[in-house]
XYZ file of C-alpha atoms in Angstrom:
506
model
C 203.811 40.101 104.419
C 202.883 43.509 103.029
C 203.324 45.385 106.348
C 205.866 43.101 107.944
C 209.651 43.291 108.003
C 211.963 40.388 108.648
C 214.343 40.126 111.569
C 217.744 41.734 110.895
C 219.854 39.697 108.526
C 222.480 37.581 110.199
C 224.720 37.635 107.138
C 226.422 40.885 108.064
C 230.096 41.159 108.835
C 229.587 42.089 112.463
C 227.004 39.389 113.329
C 228.334 36.974 115.975
C 228.840 33.434 114.766
C 226.607 32.113 117.587
C 223.752 34.286 116.259
C 224.317 32.896 112.766
C 224.122 29.328 114.001
C 220.984 29.754 116.146
C 219.023 31.748 113.579
C 220.078 29.446 110.741
C 218.889 26.433 112.722
C 215.593 28.181 113.488
C 215.043 29.130 109.870
C 215.685 25.523 108.848
C 212.592 24.575 110.838
C 210.490 26.603 108.393
C 208.113 27.975 111.050
C 207.934 31.732 111.459
C 205.743 34.050 113.493
C 205.000 37.755 113.474
C 205.928 39.676 116.612
C 205.641 43.283 117.749
C 208.110 44.573 120.350
C 206.778 47.126 122.846
C 208.296 48.745 125.917
C 207.022 51.020 128.654
C 210.457 52.661 128.933
C 210.930 55.719 126.649
C 214.588 54.983 125.933
C 213.679 51.532 124.595
C 211.164 52.556 121.926
C 211.447 50.422 118.770
C 209.442 50.271 115.565
C 205.824 49.227 116.011
C 205.935 47.467 112.641
C 205.543 43.686 113.081
C 208.669 41.635 112.457
C 208.814 38.044 111.258
C 211.096 35.826 113.325
C 211.687 32.051 113.624
C 209.160 30.522 116.005
C 211.739 28.574 117.996
C 213.541 31.712 119.230
C 213.923 31.983 122.989
C 214.626 34.898 125.288
C 218.350 35.180 124.483
C 217.890 35.446 120.707
C 214.870 37.728 121.075
C 216.991 39.915 123.345
C 219.709 40.070 120.686
C 217.109 41.036 118.086
C 215.881 43.936 120.243
C 219.458 45.046 120.929
C 220.089 45.065 117.170
C 216.997 47.221 116.593
C 218.048 49.599 119.378
C 221.713 49.533 118.279
C 222.674 49.027 121.911
C 226.381 48.952 122.658
C 226.992 47.223 124.963
C 223.897 44.991 124.593
C 221.311 44.855 127.374
C 219.624 41.535 128.293
C 215.825 41.708 128.264
C 212.885 39.694 129.561
C 209.677 39.276 127.526
C 206.015 39.146 128.560
C 203.224 37.862 126.310
C 199.620 38.353 127.428
C 200.767 38.966 130.996
C 202.961 35.843 131.165
C 206.744 35.792 131.323
C 208.281 33.926 128.381
C 210.213 30.928 129.713
C 210.601 28.813 126.567
C 210.458 29.295 122.814
C 207.769 31.283 121.012
C 206.600 28.009 119.459
C 206.124 26.325 122.845
C 204.237 29.366 124.172
C 201.916 29.296 121.156
C 201.354 25.566 121.535
C 200.611 25.863 125.259
C 198.098 28.641 124.613
C 196.590 27.204 121.406
C 197.730 30.122 119.253
C 198.158 29.793 115.487
C 201.238 30.896 113.538
C 199.096 33.542 111.797
C 198.476 35.447 115.029
C 200.516 38.535 115.910
C 202.399 38.182 119.208
C 202.825 41.384 121.199
C 206.089 41.067 123.152
C 206.474 43.529 126.010
C 210.149 43.712 126.964
C 212.003 45.132 129.937
C 215.507 44.937 131.377
C 216.410 41.523 132.763
C 216.960 41.499 136.505
C 220.402 40.591 137.776
C 220.636 38.327 140.823
C 220.711 40.321 144.072
C 224.246 41.005 145.215
C 224.952 39.638 148.711
C 227.078 41.481 151.200
C 229.477 39.597 153.488
C 227.862 37.410 156.140
C 226.826 39.140 159.338
C 227.574 36.535 162.042
C 225.083 35.989 164.868
C 225.482 34.072 168.130
C 222.749 31.554 167.299
C 220.205 30.571 164.649
C 218.422 33.559 163.093
C 214.693 32.863 163.299
C 213.372 36.096 161.832
C 214.434 39.311 160.068
C 212.738 42.673 159.519
C 213.644 46.050 158.096
C 212.752 49.655 157.331
C 214.633 52.177 155.248
C 216.987 53.008 158.116
C 217.051 49.907 160.332
C 217.359 46.123 160.069
C 216.514 43.667 162.853
C 217.258 40.016 163.572
C 215.685 37.689 166.127
C 217.763 34.764 167.383
C 217.469 31.457 169.194
C 219.600 32.753 172.080
C 216.712 35.004 173.159
C 218.240 38.222 171.827
C 217.337 40.548 168.972
C 219.771 42.842 167.198
C 219.269 46.240 165.570
C 221.532 47.318 162.696
C 221.719 50.662 160.966
C 220.995 50.068 157.269
C 224.278 50.081 155.400
C 226.321 49.366 158.521
C 226.324 45.700 159.495
C 229.796 45.678 161.052
C 228.294 45.692 164.542
C 224.762 45.915 165.929
C 223.580 49.386 166.854
C 221.672 47.825 169.766
C 221.242 44.392 171.335
C 217.732 43.792 172.712
C 217.984 41.443 175.686
C 215.162 40.487 178.008
C 213.457 37.341 176.737
C 214.087 34.059 178.539
C 213.729 31.827 175.486
C 213.976 31.805 171.679
C 212.917 34.966 169.832
C 210.540 33.514 167.259
C 209.676 36.683 165.327
C 210.625 40.343 164.955
C 208.837 43.285 163.320
C 209.870 46.895 162.687
C 207.789 50.015 162.124
C 209.153 53.389 161.013
C 207.648 56.570 162.485
C 205.190 58.544 160.392
C 207.051 61.774 161.057
C 210.469 62.847 162.211
C 209.158 66.246 163.246
C 207.719 64.861 166.483
C 210.847 62.862 167.226
C 208.901 59.597 167.167
C 210.884 56.369 167.677
C 211.034 53.312 165.483
C 209.098 50.426 167.004
C 210.666 46.990 167.211
C 208.484 44.087 168.340
C 209.971 40.791 169.494
C 207.878 37.635 170.008
C 209.286 34.814 172.086
C 208.869 31.220 173.086
C 208.780 32.548 176.676
C 205.079 33.423 176.032
C 205.657 37.203 175.914
C 206.255 39.971 173.420
C 208.297 43.111 173.938
C 207.877 46.523 172.338
C 211.131 48.458 171.990
C 211.600 52.142 171.186
C 214.588 52.674 168.900
C 215.926 56.208 168.376
C 219.070 57.931 167.151
C 220.817 60.781 168.931
C 222.189 64.009 167.484
C 225.352 62.182 166.391
C 223.420 59.468 164.569
C 224.049 56.721 167.145
C 221.094 54.386 167.690
C 219.830 53.265 171.075
C 216.886 51.154 172.267
C 214.746 50.861 175.379
C 211.996 48.396 176.302
C 208.691 50.265 176.492
C 206.203 47.417 177.033
C 206.079 43.717 177.821
C 202.924 42.082 176.455
C 201.614 39.313 178.705
C 198.633 37.084 177.939
C 199.678 34.189 175.720
C 199.818 30.792 177.434
C 202.314 29.196 175.030
C 205.049 30.188 172.590
C 204.377 33.381 170.612
C 205.269 32.472 167.029
C 204.333 35.550 164.995
C 203.919 39.309 165.292
C 202.808 42.118 162.975
C 202.380 45.866 163.446
C 199.358 47.840 162.254
C 200.320 50.253 159.421
C 199.498 53.165 161.732
C 201.887 51.813 164.383
C 199.176 52.144 167.052
C 198.460 48.432 167.498
C 200.163 45.033 167.295
C 198.806 41.560 166.644
C 200.385 38.273 167.661
C 199.683 34.591 167.207
C 200.993 31.561 168.998
C 200.991 27.943 169.947
C 197.924 28.589 172.146
C 195.854 29.117 168.934
C 195.038 32.680 170.021
C 195.321 35.846 167.935
C 195.799 38.776 170.286
C 195.672 42.547 169.759
C 197.814 44.985 171.745
C 198.299 48.745 172.048
C 201.645 50.478 171.502
C 200.679 53.565 173.514
C 200.530 54.076 177.306
C 197.181 53.484 178.991
C 195.619 53.319 182.435
C 196.194 49.954 184.014
C 199.713 49.518 182.682
C 201.952 48.232 185.481
C 205.734 48.768 185.793
C 207.867 45.624 185.688
C 210.798 45.050 188.000
C 213.298 43.906 185.392
C 215.747 42.936 188.080
C 213.541 39.919 188.714
C 214.255 38.618 185.203
C 216.352 35.474 185.265
C 218.753 37.082 182.809
C 218.892 40.338 184.818
C 219.745 42.330 181.697
C 218.313 45.621 180.577
C 218.600 47.742 177.445
C 218.063 51.480 177.784
C 216.950 53.439 180.804
C 213.188 53.682 180.304
C 210.973 51.814 182.732
C 209.382 48.771 181.110
C 205.595 48.442 181.491
C 203.406 45.328 181.397
C 200.394 45.326 179.099
C 197.426 43.011 178.760
C 195.802 42.320 175.364
C 193.117 44.616 174.013
C 191.356 41.572 172.580
C 191.829 37.824 172.153
C 190.444 36.372 168.937
C 189.678 32.655 168.980
C 188.793 30.443 166.057
C 192.027 28.846 164.916
C 191.989 25.101 165.538
C 195.780 24.676 165.724
C 198.896 26.734 166.403
C 199.175 30.072 164.602
C 202.479 30.302 162.727
C 202.105 33.576 160.809
C 200.283 36.906 160.950
C 200.115 39.806 158.516
C 198.571 43.275 158.984
C 198.341 44.971 155.548
C 195.502 47.438 156.230
C 194.301 49.377 159.265
C 191.300 47.138 159.988
C 192.399 43.881 158.340
C 194.571 41.063 159.711
C 195.498 37.699 158.176
C 196.615 34.674 160.187
C 197.661 31.161 159.204
C 199.206 28.100 160.761
C 199.020 24.429 161.463
C 195.275 24.119 160.774
C 196.022 24.663 157.032
C 193.795 27.769 157.034
C 194.356 31.362 155.972
C 191.970 33.407 158.113
C 190.806 36.980 157.515
C 189.982 39.022 160.624
C 188.069 42.273 161.002
C 189.915 44.199 163.696
C 187.021 46.405 164.803
C 184.551 43.580 165.365
C 187.170 40.950 166.236
C 185.474 38.469 163.931
C 186.896 35.852 161.547
C 185.136 37.154 158.420
C 186.456 34.534 155.983
C 188.576 31.402 155.916
C 190.613 30.094 152.989
C 191.156 26.371 153.485
C 194.486 25.099 152.196
C 195.970 21.623 152.183
C 199.245 22.081 154.078
C 200.691 23.795 157.144
C 201.316 27.488 156.411
C 204.538 28.796 157.947
C 204.690 32.421 156.707
C 202.503 35.078 155.061
C 203.111 38.204 153.016
C 200.480 40.491 151.496
C 201.314 42.326 148.271
C 201.070 46.124 148.679
C 200.041 46.321 145.010
C 197.510 43.563 144.343
C 196.413 42.546 147.841
C 197.231 38.916 147.006
C 198.593 36.879 149.925
C 201.624 34.626 149.469
C 201.852 31.684 151.865
C 204.974 29.594 152.473
C 203.795 26.028 153.011
C 205.345 22.933 154.506
C 205.247 20.906 151.270
C 207.910 23.247 149.771
C 205.420 25.252 147.682
C 204.683 28.980 147.769
C 200.964 29.442 147.085
C 199.307 32.730 146.162
C 195.761 33.287 147.465
C 193.129 35.963 146.922
C 191.241 35.910 150.249
C 188.836 38.627 149.097
C 187.599 36.423 146.255
C 186.082 33.884 148.630
C 187.825 31.016 146.828
C 190.136 28.527 148.553
C 191.812 27.666 145.250
C 195.263 29.303 144.945
C 195.596 31.735 142.054
C 199.035 30.216 141.421
C 201.636 27.888 142.948
C 205.406 28.348 142.877
C 207.201 25.017 143.193
C 210.992 24.876 143.171
C 212.168 24.602 146.787
C 213.566 21.243 147.869
C 212.626 21.540 151.531
C 209.687 22.941 153.525
C 209.105 26.616 152.696
C 209.692 28.780 155.758
C 209.421 32.405 154.687
C 208.148 34.709 151.956
C 208.083 38.462 151.222
C 206.649 40.505 148.353
C 208.682 43.293 146.773
C 207.521 46.738 147.956
C 208.122 48.240 144.495
C 207.811 45.488 141.849
C 204.267 44.137 141.798
C 205.215 40.763 140.258
C 208.219 39.852 142.417
C 208.681 38.038 145.705
C 211.459 36.281 147.626
C 211.082 32.954 149.447
C 213.214 30.819 151.752
C 213.168 27.168 152.750
C 214.860 24.350 154.622
C 217.897 22.828 152.928
C 221.660 23.298 152.841
C 221.552 24.967 149.397
C 219.061 26.204 146.814
C 217.174 27.629 149.796
C 216.540 31.221 148.674
C 214.611 32.040 145.488
C 213.575 35.216 143.679
C 210.317 34.887 141.717
C 208.419 36.774 139.050
C 204.881 35.469 139.453
C 204.185 35.971 135.751
C 206.171 32.747 135.358
C 205.263 29.920 137.739
C 207.431 27.284 136.060
C 210.761 28.433 137.507
C 212.165 31.218 139.710
C 214.008 34.166 138.198
C 217.043 33.311 140.309
C 218.079 30.685 142.850
C 220.491 32.453 145.167
C 223.625 31.104 146.782
C 222.982 32.541 150.182
C 223.134 30.263 153.210
C 224.631 26.877 154.051
C 221.739 25.872 156.352
C 217.973 26.362 156.506
C 216.692 29.852 155.673
C 214.290 30.722 158.494
C 213.332 34.311 157.667
C 213.250 36.772 154.770
C 212.189 40.410 154.412
C 212.057 42.901 151.526
C 211.809 46.263 153.312
C 212.815 48.625 150.475
C 212.996 48.406 146.695
C 216.683 47.544 146.601
C 217.200 45.594 149.847
C 216.445 41.938 150.641
C 217.202 40.469 154.080
C 217.579 36.813 155.056
C 218.414 34.930 158.239
C 219.476 31.318 158.633
C 220.277 28.389 160.861
C 223.895 28.868 159.720
C 223.982 31.716 162.283
C 224.280 34.462 159.683
C 222.240 37.401 158.522
C 222.554 38.641 154.938
C 221.692 41.881 153.181
C 221.318 41.660 149.404
C 221.198 44.605 147.037
C 218.766 44.322 144.108
C 219.280 47.786 142.554
C 215.834 47.450 141.002
C 215.370 51.137 140.275
C 216.553 53.717 137.781
C 216.265 56.882 139.837
C 217.414 57.800 143.310
C 216.307 60.602 145.547
C 219.215 61.805 147.686
C 218.895 63.729 150.924
C 222.172 65.487 151.494
C 222.728 66.949 154.901
C 225.459 69.402 155.737
C 227.582 68.895 158.813
C 225.954 66.781 161.483
C 227.944 66.880 164.653
C 231.742 66.608 164.776
C 232.007 67.910 161.219
C 230.467 64.799 159.626
C 228.184 64.868 156.610
C 225.341 62.418 156.101
C 223.754 61.294 152.832
C 220.545 59.270 152.558
C 219.442 57.639 149.282
C 216.204 55.899 148.334
C 214.398 54.988 145.086
C 211.851 57.553 143.971
C 209.141 54.918 143.555
C 209.643 53.401 147.014
C 206.312 53.132 148.828
C 207.840 53.848 152.217
C 208.317 57.340 153.592
C 211.859 58.506 154.296
C 212.465 58.587 158.032
C 215.704 60.289 159.048
C 216.972 62.967 161.377
C 217.008 65.212 158.299
C 214.981 67.839 160.181
C 218.079 68.522 162.278
C 220.296 69.140 159.262
C 220.993 72.505 157.658
C 221.082 72.885 154.785
C 219.110 69.977 153.334
C 219.142 69.478 149.564
C 216.959 66.930 147.776
C 218.325 65.661 144.465
C 216.612 63.309 142.033
C 219.254 61.536 139.962
C 218.720 59.622 136.730
C 220.897 56.523 137.212
C 221.130 55.917 133.446
C 222.562 59.314 132.531
C 223.951 60.149 135.996
C 222.348 63.561 135.648
C 220.411 65.544 138.248
C 216.808 65.732 137.133
C 215.284 67.781 139.960
C 216.371 69.690 143.029
C 214.428 71.062 145.943
């Protein structure tokens, strides 16, 4: 080939013997293909001249070829994407599956391979963990004993607050971070219960950084178990769905007609915080579901998705209260997550498959299906920072937590050793944090470290001579919500995690 170079010779003194064997075997096949390596990362720029390589090379040998071109020491494992699809076999099998000839030039986009998330030690709970939620600063669990727990992110040794008040299983939890710390707004924690009520909790930290919670509202109006809850992105409203087939909308702000509740009349006679709890009725009840609602999702101000035992993914217009479209599936849907990047909706379904839908397209045909779980899928969450990644959980004593890149539907990126019983809830609140809860009575926090830059808020002394440091990835879509406004001085540093150098200060 006049303008083509061959892959680096393997007959050099420093070439590993395994490389020699694999490449020699590939060359014996006699089939070669031209490839062009490209990367969106400046430090990984290689020649744009096409290279001829054996067609039966897979990811590992392609990765070694790129490392040779980059002269990486130590070598870095890479993943490869061709025409928007993650390479999961040999080049030859990809070409065969896509009816490509050996004369065609393959453009291989490469990026750093993702390590499996690193789990922290188990966080024991008193009962099954039905649901998990998180923000940058807080994590929450909902349990079968009727309690929910609040943990400060990075400190799972003991709960920062125990939310007690429900008389039955907490089926779902949701967290919402305040839009501003200047007004001293609280985090909102919503708990949905089998006792037919929801509770809205205000969670705040004091000047010493200790978190506390108080029940602000009890939502009354469902006539059966409340299975799902979601918070509007503005934090002003809440939606819930339950066994009564009703989707209900609620306000998170005080209003005329709210009535104080005598919590002493609760059968548990327990109370968190000192604020008086107020009963609220729904702003609206939206009918149309023909069976129990198992999941709700509120990705945009005026848009809500619901799904459940009627096999339908329903789209609701909040202002009009109407069911504007219905995507008809084939199985019970147990959980929903809407991608903040593409708007695609991932549904965990009872036949063990995660299906991806595009409700705005008007089609009921999934855009893709992810099949690898061995038991009914129970939970799913998109990454807030990586547009192609999601995490899913399922029933089963092992192989019950999977990390996916949706550019490859044939197999997950990683199957995680996480829990010894059914995974009942997952959440992906920030770029580098995945949460999971299980019937093994544990809660886990896994670190993904899926970023290359951190922004660090460094506060000076903060009560009793302590210093506080807050870190988050620069591309994280969530705002940073801390008591940083109380700290003097405050320095913002942007650190390049590859060179460990400070890139910016403010």
